[in-house]
Short mmCIF file of C-alpha atoms in Angstrom, two decimals:
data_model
loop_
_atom_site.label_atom_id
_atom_site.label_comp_id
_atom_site.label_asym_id
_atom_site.label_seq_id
_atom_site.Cartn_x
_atom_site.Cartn_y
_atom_site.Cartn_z
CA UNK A 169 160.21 148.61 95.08
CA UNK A 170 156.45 148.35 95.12
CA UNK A 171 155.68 145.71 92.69
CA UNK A 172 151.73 144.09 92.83
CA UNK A 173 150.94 142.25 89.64
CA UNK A 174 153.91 141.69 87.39
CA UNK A 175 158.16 142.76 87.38
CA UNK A 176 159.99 141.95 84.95
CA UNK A 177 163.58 140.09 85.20
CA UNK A 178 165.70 143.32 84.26
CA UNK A 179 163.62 145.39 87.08
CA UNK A 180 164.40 141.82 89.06
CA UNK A 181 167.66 141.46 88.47
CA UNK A 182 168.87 145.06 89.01
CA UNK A 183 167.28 144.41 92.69
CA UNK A 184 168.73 141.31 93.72
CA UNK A 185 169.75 141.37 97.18
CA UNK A 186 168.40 144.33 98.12
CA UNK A 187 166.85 143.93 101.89
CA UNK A 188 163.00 142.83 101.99
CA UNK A 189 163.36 141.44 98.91
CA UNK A 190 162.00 137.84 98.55
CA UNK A 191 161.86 135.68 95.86
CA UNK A 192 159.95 132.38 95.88
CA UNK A 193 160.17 129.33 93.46
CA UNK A 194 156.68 127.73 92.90
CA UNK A 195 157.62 125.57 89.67
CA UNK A 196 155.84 122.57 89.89
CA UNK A 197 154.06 119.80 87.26
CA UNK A 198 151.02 118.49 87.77
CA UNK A 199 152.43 115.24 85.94
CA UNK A 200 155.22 114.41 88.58
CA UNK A 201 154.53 116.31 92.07
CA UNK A 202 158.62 116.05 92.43
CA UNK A 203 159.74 117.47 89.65
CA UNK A 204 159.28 121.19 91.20
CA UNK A 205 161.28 120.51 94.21
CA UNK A 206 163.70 118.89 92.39
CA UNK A 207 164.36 121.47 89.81
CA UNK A 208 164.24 124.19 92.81
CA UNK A 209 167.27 121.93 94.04
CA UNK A 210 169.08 121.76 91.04
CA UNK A 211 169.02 125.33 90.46
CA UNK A 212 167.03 128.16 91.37
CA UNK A 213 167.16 132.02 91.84
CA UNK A 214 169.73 133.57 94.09
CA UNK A 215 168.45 133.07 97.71
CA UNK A 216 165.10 131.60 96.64
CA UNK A 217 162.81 129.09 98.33
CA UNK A 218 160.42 126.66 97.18
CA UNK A 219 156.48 126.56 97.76
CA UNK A 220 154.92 123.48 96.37
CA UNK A 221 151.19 123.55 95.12
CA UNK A 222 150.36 120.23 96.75
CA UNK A 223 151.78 120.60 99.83
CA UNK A 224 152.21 124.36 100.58
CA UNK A 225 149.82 126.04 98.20
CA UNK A 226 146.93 124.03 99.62
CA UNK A 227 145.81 121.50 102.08
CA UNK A 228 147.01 117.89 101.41
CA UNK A 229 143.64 115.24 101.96
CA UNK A 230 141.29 118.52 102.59
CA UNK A 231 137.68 117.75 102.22
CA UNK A 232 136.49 116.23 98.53
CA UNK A 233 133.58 120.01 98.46
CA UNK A 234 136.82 122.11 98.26
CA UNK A 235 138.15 120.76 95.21
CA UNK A 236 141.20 119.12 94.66
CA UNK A 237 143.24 121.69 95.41
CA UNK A 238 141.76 122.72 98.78
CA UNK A 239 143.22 126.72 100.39
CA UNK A 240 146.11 126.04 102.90
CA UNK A 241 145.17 127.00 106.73
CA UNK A 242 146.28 130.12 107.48
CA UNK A 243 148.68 128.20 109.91
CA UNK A 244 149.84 126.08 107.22
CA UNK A 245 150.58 129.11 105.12
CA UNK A 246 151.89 131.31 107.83
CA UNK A 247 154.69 128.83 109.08
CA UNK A 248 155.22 128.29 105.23
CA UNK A 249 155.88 132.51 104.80
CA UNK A 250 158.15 132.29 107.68
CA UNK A 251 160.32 129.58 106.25
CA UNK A 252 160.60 131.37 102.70
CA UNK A 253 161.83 134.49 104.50
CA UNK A 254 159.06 136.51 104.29
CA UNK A 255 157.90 139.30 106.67
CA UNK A 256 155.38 141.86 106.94
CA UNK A 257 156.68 144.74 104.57
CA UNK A 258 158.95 142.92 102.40
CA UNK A 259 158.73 142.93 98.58
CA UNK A 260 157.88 139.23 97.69
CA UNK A 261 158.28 138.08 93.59
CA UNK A 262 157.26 134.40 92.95
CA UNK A 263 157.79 132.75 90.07
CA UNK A 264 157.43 129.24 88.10
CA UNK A 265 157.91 128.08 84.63
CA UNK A 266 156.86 130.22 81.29
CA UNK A 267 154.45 128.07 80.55
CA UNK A 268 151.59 130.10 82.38
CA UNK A 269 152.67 130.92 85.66
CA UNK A 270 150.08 128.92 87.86
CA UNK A 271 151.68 128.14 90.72
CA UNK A 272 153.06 131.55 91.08
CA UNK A 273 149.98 133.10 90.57
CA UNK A 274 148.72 131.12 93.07
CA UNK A 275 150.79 132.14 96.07
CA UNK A 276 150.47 136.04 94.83
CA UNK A 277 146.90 135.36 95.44
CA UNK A 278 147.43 133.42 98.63
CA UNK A 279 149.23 136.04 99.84
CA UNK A 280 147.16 139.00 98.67
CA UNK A 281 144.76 137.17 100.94
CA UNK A 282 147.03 137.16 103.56
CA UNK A 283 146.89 141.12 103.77
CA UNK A 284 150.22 141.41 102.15
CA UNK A 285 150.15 143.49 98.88
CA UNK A 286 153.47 143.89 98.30
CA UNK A 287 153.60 140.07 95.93
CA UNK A 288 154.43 140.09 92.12
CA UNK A 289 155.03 137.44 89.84
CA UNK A 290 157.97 137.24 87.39
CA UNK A 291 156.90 137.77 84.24
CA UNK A 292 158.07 135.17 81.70
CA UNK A 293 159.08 132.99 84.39
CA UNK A 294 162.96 131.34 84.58
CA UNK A 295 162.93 130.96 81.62
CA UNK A 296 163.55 134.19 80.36
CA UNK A 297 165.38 134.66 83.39
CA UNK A 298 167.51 132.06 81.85
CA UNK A 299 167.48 133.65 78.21
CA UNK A 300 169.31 136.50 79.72
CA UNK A 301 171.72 134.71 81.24
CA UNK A 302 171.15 135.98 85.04
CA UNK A 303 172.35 134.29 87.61
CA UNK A 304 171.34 131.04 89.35
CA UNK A 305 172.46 129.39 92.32
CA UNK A 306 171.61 126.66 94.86
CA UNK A 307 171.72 129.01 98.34
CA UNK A 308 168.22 128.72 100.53
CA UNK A 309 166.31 131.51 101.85
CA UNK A 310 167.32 132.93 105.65
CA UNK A 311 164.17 131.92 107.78
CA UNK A 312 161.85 134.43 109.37
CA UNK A 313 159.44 133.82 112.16
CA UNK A 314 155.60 132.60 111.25
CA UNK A 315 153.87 135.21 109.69
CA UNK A 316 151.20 136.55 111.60
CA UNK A 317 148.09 136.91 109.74
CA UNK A 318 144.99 135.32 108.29
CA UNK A 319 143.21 134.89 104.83
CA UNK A 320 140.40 137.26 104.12
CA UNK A 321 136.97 135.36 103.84
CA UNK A 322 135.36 137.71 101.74
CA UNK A 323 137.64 137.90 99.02
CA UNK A 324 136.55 134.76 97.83
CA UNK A 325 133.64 132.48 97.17
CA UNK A 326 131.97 129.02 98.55
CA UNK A 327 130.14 126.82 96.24
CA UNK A 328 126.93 127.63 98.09
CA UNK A 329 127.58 131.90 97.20
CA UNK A 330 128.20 130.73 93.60
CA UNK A 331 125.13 128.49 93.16
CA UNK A 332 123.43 131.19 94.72
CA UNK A 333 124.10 133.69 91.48
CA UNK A 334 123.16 130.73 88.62
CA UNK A 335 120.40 133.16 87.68
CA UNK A 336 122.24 135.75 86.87
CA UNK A 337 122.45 136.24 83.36
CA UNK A 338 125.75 134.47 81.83
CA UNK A 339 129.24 136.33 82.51
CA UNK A 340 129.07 136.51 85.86
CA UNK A 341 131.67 134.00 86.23
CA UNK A 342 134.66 133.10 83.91
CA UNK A 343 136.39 129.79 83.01
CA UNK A 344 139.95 129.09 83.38
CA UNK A 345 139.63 125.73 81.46
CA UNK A 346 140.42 124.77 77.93
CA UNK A 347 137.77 125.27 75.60
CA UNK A 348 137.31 121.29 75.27
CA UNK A 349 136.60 120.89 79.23
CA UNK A 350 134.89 123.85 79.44
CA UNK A 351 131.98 122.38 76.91
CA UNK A 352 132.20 119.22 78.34
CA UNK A 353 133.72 117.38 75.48
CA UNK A 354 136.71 115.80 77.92
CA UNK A 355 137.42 115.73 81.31
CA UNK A 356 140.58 114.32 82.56
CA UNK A 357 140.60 115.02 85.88
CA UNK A 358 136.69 115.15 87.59
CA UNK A 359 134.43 112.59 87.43
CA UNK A 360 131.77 115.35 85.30
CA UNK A 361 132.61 117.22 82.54
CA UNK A 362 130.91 120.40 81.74
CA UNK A 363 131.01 124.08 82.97
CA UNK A 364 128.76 125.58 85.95
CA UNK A 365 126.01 127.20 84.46
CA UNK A 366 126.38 130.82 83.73
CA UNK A 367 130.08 130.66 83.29
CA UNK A 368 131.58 132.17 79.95
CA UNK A 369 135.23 130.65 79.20
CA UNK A 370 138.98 132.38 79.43
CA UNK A 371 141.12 129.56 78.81
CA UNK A 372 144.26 131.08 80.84
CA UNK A 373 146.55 131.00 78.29
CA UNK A 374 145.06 133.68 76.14
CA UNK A 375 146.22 136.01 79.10
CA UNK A 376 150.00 134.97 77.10
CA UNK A 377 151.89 136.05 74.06
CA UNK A 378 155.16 134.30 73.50
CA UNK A 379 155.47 133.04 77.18
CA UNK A 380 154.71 136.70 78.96
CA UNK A 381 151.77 138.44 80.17
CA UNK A 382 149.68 140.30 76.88
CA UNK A 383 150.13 144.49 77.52
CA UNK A 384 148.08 146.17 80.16
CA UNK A 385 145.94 147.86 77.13
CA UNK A 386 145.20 144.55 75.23
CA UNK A 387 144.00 142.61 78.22
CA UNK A 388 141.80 145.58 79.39
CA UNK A 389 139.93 145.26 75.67
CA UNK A 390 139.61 141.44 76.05
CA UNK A 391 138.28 141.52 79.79
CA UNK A 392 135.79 144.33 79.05
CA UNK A 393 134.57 142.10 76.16
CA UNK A 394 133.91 138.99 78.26
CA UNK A 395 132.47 141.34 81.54
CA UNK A 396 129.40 142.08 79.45
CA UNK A 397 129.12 145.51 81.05
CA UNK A 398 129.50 144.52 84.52
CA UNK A 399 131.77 145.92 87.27
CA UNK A 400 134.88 143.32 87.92
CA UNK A 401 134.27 143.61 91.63
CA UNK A 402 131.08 141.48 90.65
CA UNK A 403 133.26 139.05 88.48
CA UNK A 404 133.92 135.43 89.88
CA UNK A 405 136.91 133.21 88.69
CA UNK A 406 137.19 129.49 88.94
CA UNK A 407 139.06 126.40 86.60
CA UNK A 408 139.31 123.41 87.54
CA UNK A 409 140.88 123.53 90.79
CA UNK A 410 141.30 127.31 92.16
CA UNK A 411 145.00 127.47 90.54
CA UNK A 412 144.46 128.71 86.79
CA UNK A 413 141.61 130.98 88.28
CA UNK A 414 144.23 132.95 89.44
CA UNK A 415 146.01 133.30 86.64
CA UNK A 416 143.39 135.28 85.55
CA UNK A 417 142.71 137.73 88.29
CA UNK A 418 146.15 138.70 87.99
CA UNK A 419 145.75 139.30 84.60
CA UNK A 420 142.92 141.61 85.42
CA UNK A 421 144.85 143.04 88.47
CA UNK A 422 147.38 143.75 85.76
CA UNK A 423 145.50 145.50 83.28
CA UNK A 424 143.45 147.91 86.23
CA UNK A 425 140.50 145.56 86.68
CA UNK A 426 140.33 145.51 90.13
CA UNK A 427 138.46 143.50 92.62
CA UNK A 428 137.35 140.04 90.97
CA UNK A 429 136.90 137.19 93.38
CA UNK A 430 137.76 133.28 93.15
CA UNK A 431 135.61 130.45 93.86
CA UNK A 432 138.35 128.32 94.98
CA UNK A 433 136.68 125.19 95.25
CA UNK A 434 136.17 125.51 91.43
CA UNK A 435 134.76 122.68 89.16
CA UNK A 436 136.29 119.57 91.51
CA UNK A 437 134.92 121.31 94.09
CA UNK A 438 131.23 121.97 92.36
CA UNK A 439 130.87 118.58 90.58
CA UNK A 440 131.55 116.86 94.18
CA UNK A 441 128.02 117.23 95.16
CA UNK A 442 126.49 115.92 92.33
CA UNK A 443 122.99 117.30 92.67
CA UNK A 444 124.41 120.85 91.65
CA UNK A 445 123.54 121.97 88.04
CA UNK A 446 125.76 121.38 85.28
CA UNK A 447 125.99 122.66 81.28
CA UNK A 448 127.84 121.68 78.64
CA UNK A 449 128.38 122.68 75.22
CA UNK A 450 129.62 126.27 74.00
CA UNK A 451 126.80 128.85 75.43
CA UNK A 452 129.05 130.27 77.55
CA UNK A 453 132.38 130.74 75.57
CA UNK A 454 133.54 134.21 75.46
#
């Protein structure tokens, strides 16, 4: 097994219980913050744990500039990998709800920063692993020990390094968020609405067809169109948080675009200081 982007639940299921495999449960709703932790209890993947976005995926009260969902410490996250059962080497698959993948994406990036590259995410989530009627169970996850490591600074941005590139020509930097946040038209969650100057818009969801990632081939023609020519490696991705960012780069990870960064602090993070520049309106849709 050496799975880095996406596995599918046959491939999954045909490996269950092989050793150094770990799966991880990351379903969670932004609309009630139990509900993941709760449906991990209910039922879950054989031998699964559960990493929440609020309280494992990033840093409960972390400072306002980092957005609202701030990065974990690398302590946080490291005594987190050790109580899912993961350890250097194994194969780790993470997985949420159809309905996008966030979470999951979000620890495969985590983790990727972590130095571990051997992270997936389930493609079409449980519920096609429910569709095919594979297994579920309530059994936890056999603890490891704290795993050693620490996240790798470069592979991502601060809000200073992005405000630093605003006059670079638009496409630099692509949009998670719907199309109406993105021009500004609502904003249900940040006290600005708008888009950071520059920034051309990939709603996250286009990366879908019927609740699964789009083929390698048809997300390759769709990021080349909105990269304008340049190199991914000089690609930034934010949303509204650093979550749906990610569900992006794995997209692009997934269809051999290689080496896009995040600017986790994203647009909660960039609207916090409110003297930084801010555009609305459609200039920047892809």
């Amino acid at each position: 097994m050496h799975w880095t982007t996406l596995v599918s639940a046959e491939d999954l299921a045909a490996r269950l219980g092989q050793p150094g495999l770990v799966v991880v449960d990351c379903r969670h709703a932004l609309s009630d913050p139990e509900a993941g932790a709760a449906a991990w209890a209910s039922a879950h993947l054989p031998g699964a744990g559960h990493a929440d976005l609020e309280r494992d995926l990033s840093l409960p009260g972390g400072p306002t500039h980092e957005g609202r969902h701030p990065m974990p410490t690398a302590a946080q996250f490291s005594a987190l990998l050790g109580r899912l059962g993961v350890r250097p080497g194994d194969q780790v698959v993470a997985y949420d709800e159809e309905t996008g993948a966030m979470a999951a994406a979000r620890f495969w990036w985590l983790l990727r920063l972590f130095g571990h590259d051997r992270v997936a995410v389930l493609d079409g989530g449980i519920a096609r692993w429910r569709a095919l009627g594979l297994p579920l169970d309530t059994s936890a996850p056999v603890p490891a020990p704290p795993y050693p490591g620490d996240f790798d600074r470069d592979a991502f941005l601060s809000s200073d390094q992005v405000q630093a590139r605003l006059a670079e020509p638009p496409g630099w930097l692509l949009d998670a968020r719907p199309p109406e946040r993105f021009r500004g038209e609502v904003e249900p969650l940040d006290p600005v609405a708008g888009h950071i100057p520059g920034a051309v818009n990939r709603p996250f969801p286009a990366n879908l067809s019927e609740g699964r990632f789009q083929p390698p081939d048809e997300l390759l023609r769709q990021f080349h169109k909105l990269l304008r020519g340049r190199k991914p490696e000089d690609v930034v991705l934010s949303c509204g948080s650093g979550v749906t960012a990610c569900h992006n780069l794995l997209a692009m990870e997934h269809a051999g675009l290689h080496g896009a960064r995040i600017y986790p602090a994203s647009w909660s993070g960039w609207v916090a200081d409110r003297s930084r520049p801010v555009e609305t309106g459609a200039g920047g849709e892809g």
